[in-house]
């Protein structure tokens, strides 16, 4: 307890200026008008609402994407097949995305994202939900920092103003103009502007994570990649649908196009592999990705999203309760 307090006191003392600094304003641009490293999002039509599993969200909330140049990373499976859920706060540095060193393209200067101030049960249920949503795919979900092992870092905490974005941005991820995998990406769900509800936070951060695997918003209410209202628990759907927020469009960002339609399950199987790391099921394909070879897998051990069993999910939830011990 004394050690934890000392660490917290030192962190707050040294980095308090970052927490209270006025960060450079980063405006949201209309689709088709943004330059590289700027942000796009689609406002909700007047009078439209959005709810997650019966929990109403602010009607003005948006989910932003940062425009990155084409990555030309090919169509093979991602190296970053560990999803690191970080609700503990983080000091970020600007630059090309590198989750191992907390470097993010989203920020313009060193920035402190404060921890998500929630109770242990809410956190454990949120983490278990993310593991269940990604259970069909060959990924590890953990709350332990993987260090130099390639991973996606999902930051849960703070406010959009911490990174200079408007206060109605609930989440953000970088996104390339060719819908490529962004290795070692850092994505964000801003818990200060979201309800303190496990399913809500889970579905928001699941969407942001998937953006860094190249998935666009889509017009299917039951899928986490949607903007549309849905009174139930969203999961990735094995169905080819149009991309878009409130109207159909081709899949891409800022006026670019990388595919005509999107099948979330098929695309994630291509880029992550199916649960257990086996071959992609016969006939499982997307319009833009070929069947890739699988690179070596770096596992952290213990329960993962790929385990899929209810017993392992419960063990994962209990394991994640340890977060508050530090």
XYZ file of C-alpha atoms in Angstrom, residues 65-249:
185
model
C -10.817 8.270 -36.925
C -7.453 9.805 -37.672
C -6.494 9.839 -41.349
C -3.168 8.089 -41.954
C -1.506 7.539 -45.332
C -1.756 4.154 -47.023
C 0.350 1.656 -45.081
C 0.845 -0.919 -47.856
C 1.317 -3.609 -45.214
C -0.172 -6.331 -47.416
C -3.022 -8.658 -46.511
C -1.271 -11.056 -44.158
C -2.198 -11.622 -40.559
C -1.386 -8.968 -38.008
C 1.710 -9.295 -35.866
C -0.093 -7.296 -33.159
C -2.435 -10.049 -32.002
C -2.284 -9.099 -28.323
C -4.872 -6.594 -27.143
C -3.608 -4.769 -24.061
C -6.470 -3.153 -22.140
C -5.024 -0.253 -20.140
C -7.385 1.509 -17.694
C -4.505 2.627 -15.449
C -3.559 5.899 -17.148
C -0.651 6.501 -19.499
C 1.836 9.189 -20.482
C 1.855 9.431 -24.270
C 4.439 10.807 -26.655
C 3.748 12.027 -30.207
C 4.980 10.173 -33.269
C 4.425 7.049 -35.336
C 2.284 4.561 -33.395
C 4.381 2.333 -31.131
C 2.423 0.863 -28.239
C 5.573 -0.609 -26.670
C 6.818 2.929 -26.035
C 3.444 4.676 -25.605
C 3.934 6.671 -28.806
C 0.714 7.751 -30.539
C -0.016 9.581 -33.778
C -3.216 10.948 -32.193
C -1.433 13.492 -29.985
C 0.646 16.537 -30.841
C 2.664 16.819 -27.620
C 3.407 14.745 -24.483
C 0.075 13.986 -22.854
C -1.203 12.331 -19.696
C -4.394 10.277 -19.989
C -5.679 9.763 -16.467
C -6.892 6.366 -15.253
C -10.495 5.262 -15.524
C -11.988 5.919 -12.081
C -14.299 2.944 -11.719
C -14.875 0.050 -9.344
C -13.234 -3.359 -9.665
C -16.370 -5.198 -10.771
C -17.136 -2.724 -13.571
C -13.583 -3.064 -14.825
C -13.595 -6.871 -14.665
C -16.910 -7.101 -16.525
C -15.668 -4.679 -19.187
C -12.505 -6.676 -19.781
C -14.424 -9.967 -19.846
C -16.818 -8.473 -22.421
C -13.938 -7.446 -24.725
C -12.463 -10.952 -24.424
C -15.824 -12.489 -25.359
C -16.333 -10.173 -28.360
C -12.902 -11.129 -29.724
C -13.235 -14.804 -28.717
C -13.822 -16.073 -32.303
C -10.361 -14.840 -33.318
C -6.742 -15.744 -32.618
C -5.917 -12.938 -30.176
C -4.888 -12.563 -26.549
C -6.731 -10.066 -24.343
C -4.773 -8.979 -21.280
C -4.394 -6.177 -18.740
C -0.668 -6.874 -18.315
C 1.663 -4.699 -20.389
C 3.214 -6.970 -23.080
C 6.341 -4.802 -23.258
C 8.164 -5.131 -26.583
C 5.889 -7.891 -27.896
C 3.777 -6.420 -30.740
C 0.350 -5.422 -29.434
C -2.555 -3.024 -29.751
C -2.887 -0.823 -26.669
C -6.477 0.127 -25.854
C -6.492 3.065 -23.433
C -9.648 3.442 -21.328
C -9.800 6.687 -19.381
C -9.619 10.445 -19.509
C -11.384 12.945 -21.718
C -11.159 13.760 -25.437
C -9.870 17.195 -24.452
C -6.762 15.435 -23.113
C -5.729 14.866 -26.739
C -7.151 18.152 -28.019
C -10.362 16.698 -29.493
C -13.877 18.113 -28.944
C -15.645 16.937 -25.796
C -18.227 14.924 -27.755
C -15.692 12.428 -29.138
C -16.192 9.150 -27.276
C -13.416 7.179 -28.953
C -10.694 7.468 -31.575
C -8.353 5.261 -33.565
C -5.955 5.912 -36.424
C -7.096 4.517 -39.792
C -5.141 4.259 -43.034
C -6.470 5.277 -46.433
C -6.054 1.673 -47.648
C -7.810 0.134 -44.598
C -4.582 -1.596 -43.582
C -3.517 -3.118 -40.270
C -1.802 -0.542 -38.050
C 0.760 -2.546 -36.127
C 1.422 -1.493 -32.506
C -1.450 0.970 -32.689
C -2.847 2.921 -29.751
C -6.629 3.448 -29.550
C -8.822 5.263 -27.045
C -12.206 5.183 -25.305
C -12.724 8.352 -23.254
C -14.526 7.184 -20.141
C -15.140 10.715 -18.817
C -17.807 11.239 -21.510
C -19.299 7.721 -21.460
C -21.650 6.046 -18.981
C -19.834 3.979 -16.350
C -21.373 0.855 -17.852
C -19.296 -2.234 -18.715
C -21.102 -3.159 -21.931
C -21.017 0.407 -23.243
C -17.289 0.865 -22.649
C -16.624 -2.632 -24.009
C -18.415 -2.049 -27.306
C -16.848 1.381 -27.816
C -13.291 0.152 -27.265
C -13.967 -2.986 -29.342
C -14.850 -0.744 -32.290
C -11.715 1.361 -31.838
C -9.518 -1.749 -31.666
C -11.061 -3.121 -34.857
C -10.380 0.159 -36.685
C -6.663 -0.511 -36.236
C -7.197 -3.903 -37.895
C -8.725 -2.070 -40.877
C -12.477 -2.374 -40.167
C -14.688 0.581 -41.090
C -18.026 1.674 -39.617
C -20.873 -0.384 -41.033
C -24.645 -0.286 -41.387
C -25.521 -3.289 -39.228
C -26.972 -2.380 -35.802
C -26.003 -5.674 -34.133
C -22.283 -5.265 -34.972
C -19.870 -3.216 -32.804
C -18.732 -1.316 -35.919
C -22.061 0.491 -36.188
C -23.288 3.972 -35.333
C -26.882 2.699 -35.359
C -29.167 2.140 -32.371
C -29.496 -1.417 -31.073
C -31.213 -2.691 -27.935
C -29.021 -5.715 -27.294
C -25.444 -6.929 -26.971
C -23.449 -6.352 -30.141
C -21.033 -8.953 -31.509
C -19.098 -9.137 -34.777
C -21.463 -10.446 -37.460
C -20.696 -12.866 -40.290
C -22.649 -10.876 -42.843
C -21.642 -8.728 -45.820
C -23.071 -5.235 -45.388
C -22.575 -1.670 -46.580
C -20.151 0.588 -44.776
C -21.222 3.976 -43.462
C -22.620 5.751 -40.446
C -26.172 6.918 -41.242
C -26.169 6.223 -44.991
C -24.503 3.641 -47.228
C -21.081 4.303 -48.710
